[in-house]
Short mmCIF file of C-alpha atoms and ligand atoms in Angstrom, two decimals:
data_model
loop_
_atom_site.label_atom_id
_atom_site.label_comp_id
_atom_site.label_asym_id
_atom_site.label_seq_id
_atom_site.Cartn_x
_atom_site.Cartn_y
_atom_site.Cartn_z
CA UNK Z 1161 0.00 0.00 0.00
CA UNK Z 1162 1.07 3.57 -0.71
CA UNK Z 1163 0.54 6.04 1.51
CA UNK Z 1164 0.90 10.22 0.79
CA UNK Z 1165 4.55 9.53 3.11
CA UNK Z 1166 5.66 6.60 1.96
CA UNK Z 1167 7.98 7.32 -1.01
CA UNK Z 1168 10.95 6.54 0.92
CA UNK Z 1169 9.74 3.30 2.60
CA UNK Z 1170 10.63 -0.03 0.98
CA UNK Z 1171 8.73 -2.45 3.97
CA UNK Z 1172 4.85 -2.13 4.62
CA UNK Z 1173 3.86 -0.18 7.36
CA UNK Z 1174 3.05 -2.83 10.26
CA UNK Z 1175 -0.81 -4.05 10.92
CA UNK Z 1176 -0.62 -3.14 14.99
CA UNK Z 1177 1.72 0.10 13.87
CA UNK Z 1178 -1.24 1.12 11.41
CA UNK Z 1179 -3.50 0.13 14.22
CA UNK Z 1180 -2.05 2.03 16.04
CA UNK Z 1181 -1.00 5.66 14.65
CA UNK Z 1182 -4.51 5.92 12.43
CA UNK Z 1183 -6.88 8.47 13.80
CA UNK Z 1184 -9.91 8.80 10.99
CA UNK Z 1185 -12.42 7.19 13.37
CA UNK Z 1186 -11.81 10.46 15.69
CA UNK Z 1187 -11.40 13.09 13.06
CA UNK Z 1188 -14.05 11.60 10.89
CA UNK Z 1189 -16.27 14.46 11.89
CA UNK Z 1190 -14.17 17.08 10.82
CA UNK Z 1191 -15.05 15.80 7.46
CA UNK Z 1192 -16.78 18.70 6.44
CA UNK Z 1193 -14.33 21.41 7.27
CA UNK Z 1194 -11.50 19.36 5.85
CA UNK Z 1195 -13.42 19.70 2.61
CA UNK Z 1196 -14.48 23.30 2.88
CA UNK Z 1197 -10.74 24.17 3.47
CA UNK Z 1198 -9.69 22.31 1.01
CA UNK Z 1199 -11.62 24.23 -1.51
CA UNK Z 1200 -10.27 27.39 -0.40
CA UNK Z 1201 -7.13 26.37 -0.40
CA UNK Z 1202 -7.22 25.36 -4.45
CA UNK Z 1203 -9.22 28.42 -4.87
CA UNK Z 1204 -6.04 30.23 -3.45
CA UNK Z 1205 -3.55 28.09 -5.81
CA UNK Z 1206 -5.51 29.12 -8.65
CA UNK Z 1207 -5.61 32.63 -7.86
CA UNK Z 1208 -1.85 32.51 -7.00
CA UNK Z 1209 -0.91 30.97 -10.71
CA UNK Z 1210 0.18 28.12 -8.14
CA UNK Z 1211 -1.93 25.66 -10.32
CA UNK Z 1212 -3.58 26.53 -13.26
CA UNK Z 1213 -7.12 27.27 -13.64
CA UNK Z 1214 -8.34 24.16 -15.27
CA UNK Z 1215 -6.78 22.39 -12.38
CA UNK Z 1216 -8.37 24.74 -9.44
CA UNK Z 1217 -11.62 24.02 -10.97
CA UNK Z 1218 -11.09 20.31 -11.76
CA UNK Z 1219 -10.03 19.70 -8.24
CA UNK Z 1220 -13.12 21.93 -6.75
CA UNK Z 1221 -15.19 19.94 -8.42
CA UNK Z 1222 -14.28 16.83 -7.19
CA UNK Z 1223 -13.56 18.35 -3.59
CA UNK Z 1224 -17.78 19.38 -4.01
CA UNK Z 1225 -18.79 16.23 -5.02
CA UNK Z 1226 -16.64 14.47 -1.82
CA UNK Z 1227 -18.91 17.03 0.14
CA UNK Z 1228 -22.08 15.55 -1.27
CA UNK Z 1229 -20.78 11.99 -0.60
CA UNK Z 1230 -20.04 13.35 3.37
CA UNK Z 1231 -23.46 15.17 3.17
CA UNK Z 1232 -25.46 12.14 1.92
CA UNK Z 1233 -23.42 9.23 4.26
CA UNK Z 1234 -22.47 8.04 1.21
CA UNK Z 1235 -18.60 8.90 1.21
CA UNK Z 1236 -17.09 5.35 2.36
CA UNK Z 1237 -13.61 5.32 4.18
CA UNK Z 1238 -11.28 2.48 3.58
CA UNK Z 1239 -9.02 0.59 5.41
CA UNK Z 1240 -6.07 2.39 4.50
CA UNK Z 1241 -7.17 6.25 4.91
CA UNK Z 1242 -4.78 7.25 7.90
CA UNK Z 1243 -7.03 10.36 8.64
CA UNK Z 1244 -9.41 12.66 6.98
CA UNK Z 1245 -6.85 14.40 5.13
CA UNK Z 1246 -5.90 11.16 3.69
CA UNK Z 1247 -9.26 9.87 2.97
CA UNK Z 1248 -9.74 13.25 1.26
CA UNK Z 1249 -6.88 13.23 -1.22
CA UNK Z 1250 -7.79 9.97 -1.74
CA UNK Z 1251 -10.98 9.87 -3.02
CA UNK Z 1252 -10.20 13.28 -4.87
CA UNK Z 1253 -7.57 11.66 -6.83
CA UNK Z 1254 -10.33 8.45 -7.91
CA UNK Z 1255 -12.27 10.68 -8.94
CA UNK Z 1256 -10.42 13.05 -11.27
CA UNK Z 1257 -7.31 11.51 -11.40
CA UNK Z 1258 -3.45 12.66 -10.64
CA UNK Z 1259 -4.64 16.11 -11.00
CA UNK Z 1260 -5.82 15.46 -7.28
CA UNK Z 1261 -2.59 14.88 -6.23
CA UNK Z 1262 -1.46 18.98 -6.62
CA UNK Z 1263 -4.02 20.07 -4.06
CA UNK Z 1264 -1.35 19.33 -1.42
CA UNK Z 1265 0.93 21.82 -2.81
CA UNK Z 1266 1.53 24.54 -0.26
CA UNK Z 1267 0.18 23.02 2.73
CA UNK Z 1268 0.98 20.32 5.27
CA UNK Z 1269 -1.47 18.13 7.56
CA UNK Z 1270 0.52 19.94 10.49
CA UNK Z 1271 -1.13 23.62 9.26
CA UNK Z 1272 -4.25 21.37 8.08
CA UNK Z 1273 -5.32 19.70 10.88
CA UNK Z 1274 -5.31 23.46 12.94
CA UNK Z 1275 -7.17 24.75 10.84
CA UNK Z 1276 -9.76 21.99 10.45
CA UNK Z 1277 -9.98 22.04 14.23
CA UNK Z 1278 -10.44 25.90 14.38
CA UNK Z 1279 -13.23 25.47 11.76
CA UNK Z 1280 -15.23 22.90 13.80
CA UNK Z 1281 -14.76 25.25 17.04
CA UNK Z 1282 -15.63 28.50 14.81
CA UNK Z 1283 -19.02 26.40 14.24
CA UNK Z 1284 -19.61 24.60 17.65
CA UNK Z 1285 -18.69 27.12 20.09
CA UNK Z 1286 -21.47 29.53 18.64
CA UNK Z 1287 -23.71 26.85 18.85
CA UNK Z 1288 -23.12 26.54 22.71
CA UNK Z 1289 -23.44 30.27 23.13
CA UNK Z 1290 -26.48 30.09 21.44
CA UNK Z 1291 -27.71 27.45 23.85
CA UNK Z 1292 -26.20 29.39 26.59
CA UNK Z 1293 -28.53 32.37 25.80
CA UNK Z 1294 -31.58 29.97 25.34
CA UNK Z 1295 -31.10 28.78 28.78
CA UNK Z 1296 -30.29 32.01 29.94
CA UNK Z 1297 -33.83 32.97 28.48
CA UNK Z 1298 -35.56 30.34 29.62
CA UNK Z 1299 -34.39 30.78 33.53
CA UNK Z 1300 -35.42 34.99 33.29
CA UNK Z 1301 -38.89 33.68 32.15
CA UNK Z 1302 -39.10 31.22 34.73
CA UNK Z 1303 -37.57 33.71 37.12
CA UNK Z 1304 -40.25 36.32 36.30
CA UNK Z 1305 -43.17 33.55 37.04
CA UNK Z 1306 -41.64 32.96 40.44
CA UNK Z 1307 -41.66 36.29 42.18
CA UNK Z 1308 -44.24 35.54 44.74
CA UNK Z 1309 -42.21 31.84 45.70
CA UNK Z 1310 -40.05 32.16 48.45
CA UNK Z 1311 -37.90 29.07 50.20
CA UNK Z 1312 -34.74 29.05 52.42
CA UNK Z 1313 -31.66 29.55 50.67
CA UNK Z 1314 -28.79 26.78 52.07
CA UNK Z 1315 -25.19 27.49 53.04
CA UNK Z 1316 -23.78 24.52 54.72
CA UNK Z 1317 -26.92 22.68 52.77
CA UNK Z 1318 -28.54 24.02 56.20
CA UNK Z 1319 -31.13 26.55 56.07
CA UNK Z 1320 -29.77 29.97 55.58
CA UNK Z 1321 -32.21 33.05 55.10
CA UNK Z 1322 -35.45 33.35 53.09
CA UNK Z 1323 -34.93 34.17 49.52
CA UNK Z 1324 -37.29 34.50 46.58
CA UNK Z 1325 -36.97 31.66 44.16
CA UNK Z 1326 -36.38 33.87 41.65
CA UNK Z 1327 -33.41 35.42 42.86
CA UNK Z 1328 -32.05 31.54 43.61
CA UNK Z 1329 -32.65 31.32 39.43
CA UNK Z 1330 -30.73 34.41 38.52
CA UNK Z 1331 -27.51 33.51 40.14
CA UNK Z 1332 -27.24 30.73 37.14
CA UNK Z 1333 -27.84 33.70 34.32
CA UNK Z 1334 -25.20 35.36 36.03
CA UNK Z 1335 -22.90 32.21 36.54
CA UNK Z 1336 -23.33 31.30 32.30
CA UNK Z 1337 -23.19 34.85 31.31
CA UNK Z 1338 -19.13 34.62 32.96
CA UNK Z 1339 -19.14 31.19 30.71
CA UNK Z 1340 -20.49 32.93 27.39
CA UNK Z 1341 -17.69 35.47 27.85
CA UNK Z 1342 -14.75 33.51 28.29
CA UNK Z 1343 -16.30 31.28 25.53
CA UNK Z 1344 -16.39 34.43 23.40
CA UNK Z 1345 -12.86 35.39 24.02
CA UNK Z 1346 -11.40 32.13 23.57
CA UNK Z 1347 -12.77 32.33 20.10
CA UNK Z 1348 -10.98 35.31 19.45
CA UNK Z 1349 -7.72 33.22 19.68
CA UNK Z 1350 -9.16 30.18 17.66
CA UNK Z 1351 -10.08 32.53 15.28
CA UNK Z 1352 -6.73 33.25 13.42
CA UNK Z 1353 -6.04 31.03 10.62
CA UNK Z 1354 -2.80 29.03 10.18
CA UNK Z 1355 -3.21 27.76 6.71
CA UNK Z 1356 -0.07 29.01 5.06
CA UNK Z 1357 2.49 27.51 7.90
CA UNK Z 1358 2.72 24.43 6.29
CA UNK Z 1359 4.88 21.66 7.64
CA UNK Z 1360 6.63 24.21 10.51
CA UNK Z 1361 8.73 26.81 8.21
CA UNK Z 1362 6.20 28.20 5.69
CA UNK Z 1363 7.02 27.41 1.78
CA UNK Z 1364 8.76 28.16 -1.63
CA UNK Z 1365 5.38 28.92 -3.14
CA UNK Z 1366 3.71 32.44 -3.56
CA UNK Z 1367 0.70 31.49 -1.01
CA UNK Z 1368 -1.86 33.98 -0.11
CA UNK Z 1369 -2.93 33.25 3.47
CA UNK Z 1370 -4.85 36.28 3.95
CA UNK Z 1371 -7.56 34.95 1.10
CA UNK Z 1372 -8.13 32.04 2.83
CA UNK Z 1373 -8.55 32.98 5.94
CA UNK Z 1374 -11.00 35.69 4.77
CA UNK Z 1375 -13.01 33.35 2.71
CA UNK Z 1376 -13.83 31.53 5.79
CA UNK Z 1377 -14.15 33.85 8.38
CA UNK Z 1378 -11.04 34.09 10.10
CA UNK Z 1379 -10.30 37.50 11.78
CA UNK Z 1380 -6.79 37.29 10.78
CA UNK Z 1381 -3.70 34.79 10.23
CA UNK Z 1382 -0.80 33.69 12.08
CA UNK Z 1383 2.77 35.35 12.16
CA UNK Z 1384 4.96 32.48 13.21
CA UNK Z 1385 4.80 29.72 11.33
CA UNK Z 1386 6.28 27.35 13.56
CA UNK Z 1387 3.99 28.80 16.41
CA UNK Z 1388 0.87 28.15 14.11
CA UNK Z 1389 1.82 24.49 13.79
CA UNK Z 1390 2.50 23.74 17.45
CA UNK Z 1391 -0.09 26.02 19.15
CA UNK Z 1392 -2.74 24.08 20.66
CA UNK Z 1393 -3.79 26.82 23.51
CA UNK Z 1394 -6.91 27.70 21.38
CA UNK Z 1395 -7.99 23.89 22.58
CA UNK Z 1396 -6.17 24.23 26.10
CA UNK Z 1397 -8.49 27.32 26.91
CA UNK Z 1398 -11.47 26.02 25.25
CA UNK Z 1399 -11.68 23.06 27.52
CA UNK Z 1400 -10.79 24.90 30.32
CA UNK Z 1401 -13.92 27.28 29.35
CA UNK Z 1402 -16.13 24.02 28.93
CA UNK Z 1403 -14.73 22.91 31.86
CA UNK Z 1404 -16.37 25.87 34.12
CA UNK Z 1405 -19.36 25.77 32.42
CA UNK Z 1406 -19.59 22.02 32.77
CA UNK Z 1407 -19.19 22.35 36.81
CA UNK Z 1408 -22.17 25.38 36.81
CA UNK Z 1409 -24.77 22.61 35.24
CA UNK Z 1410 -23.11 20.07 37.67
CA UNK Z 1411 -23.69 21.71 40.70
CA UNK Z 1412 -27.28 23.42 39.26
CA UNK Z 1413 -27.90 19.49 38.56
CA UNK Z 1414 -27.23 18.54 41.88
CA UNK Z 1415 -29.31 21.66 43.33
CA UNK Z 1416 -32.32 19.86 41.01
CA UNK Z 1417 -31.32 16.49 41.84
CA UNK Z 1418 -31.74 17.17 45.71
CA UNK Z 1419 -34.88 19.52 45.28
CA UNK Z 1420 -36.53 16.52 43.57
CA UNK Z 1421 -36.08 14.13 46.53
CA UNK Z 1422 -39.00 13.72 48.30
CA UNK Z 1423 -37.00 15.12 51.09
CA UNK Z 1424 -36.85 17.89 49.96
CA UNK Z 1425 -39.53 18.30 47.58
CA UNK Z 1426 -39.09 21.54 46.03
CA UNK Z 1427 -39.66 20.24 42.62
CA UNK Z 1428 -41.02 17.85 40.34
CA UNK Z 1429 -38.82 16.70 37.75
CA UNK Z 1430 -40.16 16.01 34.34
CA UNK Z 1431 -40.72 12.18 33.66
CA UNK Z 1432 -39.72 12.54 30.11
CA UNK Z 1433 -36.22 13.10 31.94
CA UNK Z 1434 -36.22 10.83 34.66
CA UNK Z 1435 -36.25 6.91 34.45
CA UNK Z 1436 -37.37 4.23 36.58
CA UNK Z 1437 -36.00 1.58 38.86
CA UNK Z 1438 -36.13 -2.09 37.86
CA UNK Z 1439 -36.91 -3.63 41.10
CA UNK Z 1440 -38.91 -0.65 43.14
CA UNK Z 1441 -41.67 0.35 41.31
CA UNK Z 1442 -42.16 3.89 43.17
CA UNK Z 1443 -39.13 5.20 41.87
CA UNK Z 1444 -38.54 8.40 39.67
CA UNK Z 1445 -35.17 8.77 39.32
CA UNK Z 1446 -33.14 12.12 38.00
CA UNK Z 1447 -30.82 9.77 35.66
CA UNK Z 1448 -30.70 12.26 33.03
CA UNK Z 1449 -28.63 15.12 35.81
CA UNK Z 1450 -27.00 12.66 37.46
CA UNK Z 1451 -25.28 12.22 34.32
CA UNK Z 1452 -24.90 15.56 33.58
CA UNK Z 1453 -23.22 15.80 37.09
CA UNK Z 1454 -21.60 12.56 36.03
CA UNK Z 1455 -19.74 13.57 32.54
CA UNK Z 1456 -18.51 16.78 34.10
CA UNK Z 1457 -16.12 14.34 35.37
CA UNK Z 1458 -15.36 13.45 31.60
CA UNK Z 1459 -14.50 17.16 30.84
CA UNK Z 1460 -12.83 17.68 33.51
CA UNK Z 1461 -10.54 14.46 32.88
CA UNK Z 1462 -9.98 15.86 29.52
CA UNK Z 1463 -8.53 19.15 30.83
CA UNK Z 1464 -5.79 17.30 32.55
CA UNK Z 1465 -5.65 15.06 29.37
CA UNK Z 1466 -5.33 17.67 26.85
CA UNK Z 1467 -3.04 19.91 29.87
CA UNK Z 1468 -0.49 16.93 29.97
CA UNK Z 1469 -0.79 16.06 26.07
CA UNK Z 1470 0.59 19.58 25.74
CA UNK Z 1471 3.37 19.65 28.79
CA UNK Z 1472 7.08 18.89 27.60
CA UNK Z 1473 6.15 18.59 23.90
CA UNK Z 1474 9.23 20.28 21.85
CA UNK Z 1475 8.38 22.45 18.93
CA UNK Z 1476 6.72 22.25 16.96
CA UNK Z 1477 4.43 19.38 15.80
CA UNK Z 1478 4.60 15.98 17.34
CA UNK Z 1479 2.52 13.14 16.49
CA UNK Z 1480 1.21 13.29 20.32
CA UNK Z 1481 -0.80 16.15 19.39
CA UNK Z 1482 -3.03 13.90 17.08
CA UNK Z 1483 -4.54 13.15 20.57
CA UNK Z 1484 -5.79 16.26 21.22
CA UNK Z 1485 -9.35 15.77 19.34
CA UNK Z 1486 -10.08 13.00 21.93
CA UNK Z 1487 -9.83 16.04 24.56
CA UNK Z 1488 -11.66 18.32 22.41
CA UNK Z 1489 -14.63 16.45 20.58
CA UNK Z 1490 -16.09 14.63 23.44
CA UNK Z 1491 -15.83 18.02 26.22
CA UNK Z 1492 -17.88 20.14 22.68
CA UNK Z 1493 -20.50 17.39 22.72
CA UNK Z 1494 -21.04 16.97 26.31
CA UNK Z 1495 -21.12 20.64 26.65
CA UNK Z 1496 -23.24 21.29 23.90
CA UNK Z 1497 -25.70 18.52 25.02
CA UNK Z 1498 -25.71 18.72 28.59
CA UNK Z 1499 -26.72 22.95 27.94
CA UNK Z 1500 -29.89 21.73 25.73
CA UNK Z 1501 -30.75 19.22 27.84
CA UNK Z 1502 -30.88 21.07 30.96
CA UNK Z 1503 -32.70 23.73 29.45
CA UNK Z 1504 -35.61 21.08 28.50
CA UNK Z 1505 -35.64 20.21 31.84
CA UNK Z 1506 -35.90 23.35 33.69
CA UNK Z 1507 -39.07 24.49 31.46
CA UNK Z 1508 -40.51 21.93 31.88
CA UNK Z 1509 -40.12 21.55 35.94
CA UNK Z 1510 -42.51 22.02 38.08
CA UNK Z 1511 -42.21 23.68 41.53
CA UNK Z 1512 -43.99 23.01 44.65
CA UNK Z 1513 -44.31 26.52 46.59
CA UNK Z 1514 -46.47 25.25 49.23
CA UNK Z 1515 -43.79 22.85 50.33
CA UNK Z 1516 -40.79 25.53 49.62
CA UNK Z 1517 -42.53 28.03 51.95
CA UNK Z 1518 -42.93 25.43 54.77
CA UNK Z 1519 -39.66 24.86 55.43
CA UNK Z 1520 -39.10 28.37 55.73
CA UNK Z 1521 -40.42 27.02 59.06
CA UNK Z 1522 -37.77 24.95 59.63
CA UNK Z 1523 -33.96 25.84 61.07
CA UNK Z 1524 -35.14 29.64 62.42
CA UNK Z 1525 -33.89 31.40 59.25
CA UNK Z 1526 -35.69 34.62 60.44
CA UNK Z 1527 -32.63 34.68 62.94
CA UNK Z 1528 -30.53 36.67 61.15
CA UNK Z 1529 -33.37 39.47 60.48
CA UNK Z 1530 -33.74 39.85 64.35
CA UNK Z 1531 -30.05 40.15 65.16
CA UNK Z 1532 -29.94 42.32 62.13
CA UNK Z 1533 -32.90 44.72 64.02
CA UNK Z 1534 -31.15 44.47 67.56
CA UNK Z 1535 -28.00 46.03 65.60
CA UNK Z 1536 -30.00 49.24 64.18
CA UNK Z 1537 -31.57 49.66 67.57
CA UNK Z 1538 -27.62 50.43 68.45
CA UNK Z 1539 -26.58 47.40 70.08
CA UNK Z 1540 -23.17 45.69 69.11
CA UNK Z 1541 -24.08 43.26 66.09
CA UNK Z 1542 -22.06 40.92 68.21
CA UNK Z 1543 -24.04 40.81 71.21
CA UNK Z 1544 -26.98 41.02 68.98
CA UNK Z 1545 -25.99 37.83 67.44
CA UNK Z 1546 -25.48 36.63 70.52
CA UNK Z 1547 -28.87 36.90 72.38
CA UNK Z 1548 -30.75 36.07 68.78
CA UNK Z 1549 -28.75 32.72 69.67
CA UNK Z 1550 -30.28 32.44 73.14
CA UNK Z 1551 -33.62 32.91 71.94
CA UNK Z 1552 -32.93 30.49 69.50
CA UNK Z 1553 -31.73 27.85 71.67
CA UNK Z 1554 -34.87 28.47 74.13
CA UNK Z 1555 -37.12 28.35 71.17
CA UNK Z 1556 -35.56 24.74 70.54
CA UNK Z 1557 -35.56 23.77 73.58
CA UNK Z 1558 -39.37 24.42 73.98
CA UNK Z 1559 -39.95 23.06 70.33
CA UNK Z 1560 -41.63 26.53 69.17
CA UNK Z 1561 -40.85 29.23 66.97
CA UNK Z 1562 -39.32 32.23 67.65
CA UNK Z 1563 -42.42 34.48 67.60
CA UNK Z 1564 -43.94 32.22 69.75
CA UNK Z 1565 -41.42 32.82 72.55
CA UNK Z 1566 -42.80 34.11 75.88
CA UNK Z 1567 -42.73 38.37 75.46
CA UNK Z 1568 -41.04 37.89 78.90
CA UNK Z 1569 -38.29 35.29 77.29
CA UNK Z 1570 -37.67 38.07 74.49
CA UNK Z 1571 -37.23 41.02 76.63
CA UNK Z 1572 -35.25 39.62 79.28
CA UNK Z 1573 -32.39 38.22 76.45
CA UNK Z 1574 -32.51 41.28 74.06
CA UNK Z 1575 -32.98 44.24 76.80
CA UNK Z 1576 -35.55 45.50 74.25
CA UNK Z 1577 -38.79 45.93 73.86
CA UNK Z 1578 -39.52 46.74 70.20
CA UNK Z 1579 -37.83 43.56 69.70
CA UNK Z 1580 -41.43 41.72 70.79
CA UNK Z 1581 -43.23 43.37 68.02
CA UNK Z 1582 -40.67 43.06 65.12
CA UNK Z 1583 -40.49 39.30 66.26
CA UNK Z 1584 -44.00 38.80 66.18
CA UNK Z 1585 -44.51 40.56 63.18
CA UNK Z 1586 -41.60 39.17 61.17
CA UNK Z 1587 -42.80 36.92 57.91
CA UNK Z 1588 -40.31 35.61 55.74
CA UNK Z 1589 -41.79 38.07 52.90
CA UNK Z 1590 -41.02 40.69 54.95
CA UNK Z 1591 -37.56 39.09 55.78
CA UNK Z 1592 -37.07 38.80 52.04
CA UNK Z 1593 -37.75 42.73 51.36
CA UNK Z 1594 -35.49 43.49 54.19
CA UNK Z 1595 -32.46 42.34 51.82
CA UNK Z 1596 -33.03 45.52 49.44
CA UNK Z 1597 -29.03 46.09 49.23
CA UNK Z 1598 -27.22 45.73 46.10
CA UNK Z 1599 -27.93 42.67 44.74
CA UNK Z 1600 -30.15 41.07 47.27
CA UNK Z 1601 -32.95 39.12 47.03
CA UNK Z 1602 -35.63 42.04 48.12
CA UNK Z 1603 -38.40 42.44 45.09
CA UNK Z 1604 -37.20 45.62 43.98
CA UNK Z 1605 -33.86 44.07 43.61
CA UNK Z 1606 -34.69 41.08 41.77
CA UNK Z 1607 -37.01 43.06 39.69
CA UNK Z 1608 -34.19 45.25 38.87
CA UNK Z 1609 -32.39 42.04 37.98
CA UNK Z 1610 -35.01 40.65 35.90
CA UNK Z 1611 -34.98 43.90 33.61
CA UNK Z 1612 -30.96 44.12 33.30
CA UNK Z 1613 -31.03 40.69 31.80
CA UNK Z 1614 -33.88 41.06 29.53
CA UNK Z 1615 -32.45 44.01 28.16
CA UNK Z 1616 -29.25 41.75 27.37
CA UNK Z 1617 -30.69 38.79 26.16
CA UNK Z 1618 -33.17 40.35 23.80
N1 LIG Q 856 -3.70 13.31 11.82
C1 LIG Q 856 -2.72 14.24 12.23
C2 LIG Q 856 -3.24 14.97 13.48
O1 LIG Q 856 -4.37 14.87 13.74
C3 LIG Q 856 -2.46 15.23 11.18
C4 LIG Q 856 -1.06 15.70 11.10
C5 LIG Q 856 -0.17 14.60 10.74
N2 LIG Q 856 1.13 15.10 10.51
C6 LIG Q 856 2.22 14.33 10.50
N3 LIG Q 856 3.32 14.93 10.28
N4 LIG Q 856 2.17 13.05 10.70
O2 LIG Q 856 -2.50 15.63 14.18
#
């Protein structure tokens, strides 16, 4: 067998060393791009006098109907393409002959292979910001339905302080806004085109690397050529990115996954997203974010994959780096996935209010509100912590809430009187509205909140 190398070898390339060093089932999918390039690239010979024009357009044909055969499922690999490159050249030079064969001039796979990558993010990482924003949209909607809904919001996974369940929403806008901006300025990197580098030195021929990258939207090209060969931070920092957002939908999965218990019981989750158990017929389980929780873990093995892939490696290509789809491919699709999915499931959740504002009963999470009161009546918010926590340990001790303490029991801790009324009057709406400082979960706040973001998302 002949391979696009092998010109210099006089043995066949060993089965478990082909085996081994072929990567077309990974970078299969970058088909597509590998194609589109390709046609730029022979519209750039053409244009350069590089080949002549009979040849530009007798290769572009062919390269457009490989693209049908990819479109249509119909383009079959062999056992001999070594990549999609290969399989490329390949099947261009079947079907119009050696002509095929000049399409390689001026480029290498090392200044290839970038710049198919770069193409597949330059298409993939809009798509996740586009989910991003969809799920961003869908939480302001829900956000604006829940303004009356209050429940306790957890540190510790104790109960904190009252908050509105809206304002318990927001915080994952604002957490995936901070993802669709690093997102956007990693692409700002990825999007500089290296076609031109070739192998790692550039070339004899007249190449115009501008026109290509221009004919597929690149915002500029590279200036070292051995740096555009070798870089692979555009990937390093994209995972990375995906790796953050990938731990947001892991811990807002958990946050679901615990709200659905009946524990709990702040929510119902969809069945369309939850499956059963085989052996106990009750159960509804939350499969579906437990394995969004579960293939964070993927992404964020691929980080240290890709992190240690790149560590050591001299310049400027090695065949090591042929790993570095692995990395890439599988943390794009579980990002991509996991953001649609999770979106699905959060319109169609339902909440239970009813049971969210009961355990506002639970844990005295008006404490902090009274301690908070004893402090603008002038006393040290020390000490006013302090007796809050005596009445709180009396009220446990006699199994009651706090407003049902003795007006005797309040006076005697606090020293003040207006601290009977406040107590008694205290409701955890009221608690809620209390928090009107920057930020905070009061109405006016969140309100405020809910009109920043629709003016950004819309
Ligand atoms: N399949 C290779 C990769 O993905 C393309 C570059 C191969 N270059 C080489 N000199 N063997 O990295």
């Amino acid at each position: 067998m002949n391979y696009l190398w092998s010109g210099r070898f006089s043995k066949q390339l060993h089965d478990l060393a082909k085996r081994f060093t072929f990567s077309i089932e990974i970078d299969k999918r970058l088909a597509l791009f590998d194609v589109a390039g390709s046609i730029v690239h022979a519209m750039m010979l053409m244009k350069q006098k590089i080949i002549s024009e009979s040849e530009g357009k007798k290769i572009i044909s062919g390269l457009k109907q490989i693209r049908k055969e990819i479109k249509s499922d119909t383009f079959v690999f062999k056992a001999d393409d070594e990549d999609i490159h290969t399989a490329v050249e390949r099947r261009l030079v079947e079907l119009i002959g050696p002509t095929g064969g000049k399409l390689h001039t001026a480029r290498s796979r090392n200044d290839q292979i970038v710049f198919d990558e770069k193409l597949y993010l330059k298409q993939i990482l809009p798509d996740i910001l586009g989910a991003i924003t969809i799920f961003q949209k869908t939480m302001v909607t829900k956000a604006e339905r829940s303004l009356g809904i209050f429940l306790p919001a957890f540190t510790h996974l104790q109960p904190a302080q009252p908050v509105l369940l809206s304002h318990y929403l927001l915080a994952y806008v604002s957490m995936l806004e901070r993802d669709k901006k690093r997102i956007k300025d990693a692409l700002t990197r990825t999007n500089i085109s290296p076609l031109g580098a070739c192998a790692c030195v550039g070339t004899s021929f007249p190449v115009d690397p501008e026109y290509v990258a221009k004919k597929l939207g690149f915002d500029g090209v590279f200036n070292n050529s051995i740096d555009a060969v070798s870089d692979r931070d555009f990937i390093l920092e994209t995972v990375c990115c995906l790796g953050i957002l990938m731990v947001h939908l892991s811990r807002m999965a958990e946050d679901l996954i615990l709200w659905h218990s009946p524990l709990i019981g702040f929510v119902d989750l969809p069945e369309e997203f939850c499956t059963g158990s085989s052996i106990m017929p009750q159960k509804k389980n939350p499969d579906v974010l437990e394995l969004i929780r579960g293939r964070t873990s993927a992404v964020i093995g691929n980080i240290t994959g890709i992190f240690s892939l790149m560590k050591g490696l001299p310049l400027s290509y090695n065949r090591d780096i042929q790993e570095d789809k692995r990395f890439l491919f599988e943390t794009c699709e579980i990002s991509y996935l996991s953001i649609v999915i999770i979106t699905k499931i959060i319109e169609k959740t339902e909440v239970n209010p009813s049971r969210m504002s009961q355990t506002c009963r639970l844990g005295y999470i008006e404490a902090t509100d009274i301690a908070e009161f004893l402090a603008r009546k002038g006393i040290p918010f020390r000490q006013a912590h302090h007796m809050v926590g005596k009445l709180v340990e009396e009220a446990e001790k006699k199994g009651i809430l706090l407003k049902d303490l003795k007006e005797s029991t309040i006076k005697k801790i606090t020293g003040c009187s207006d601290a009977v009324d406040f107590i008694r009057q205290l409701d955890f709406e009221k608690s809620i509205n209390l928090k009107a400082s920057h930020g905070g979960t009061s109405i006016g706040e969140v309100k405020k909140e809910l009109k920043r973001w629709k003016n950004i998302l819309n």
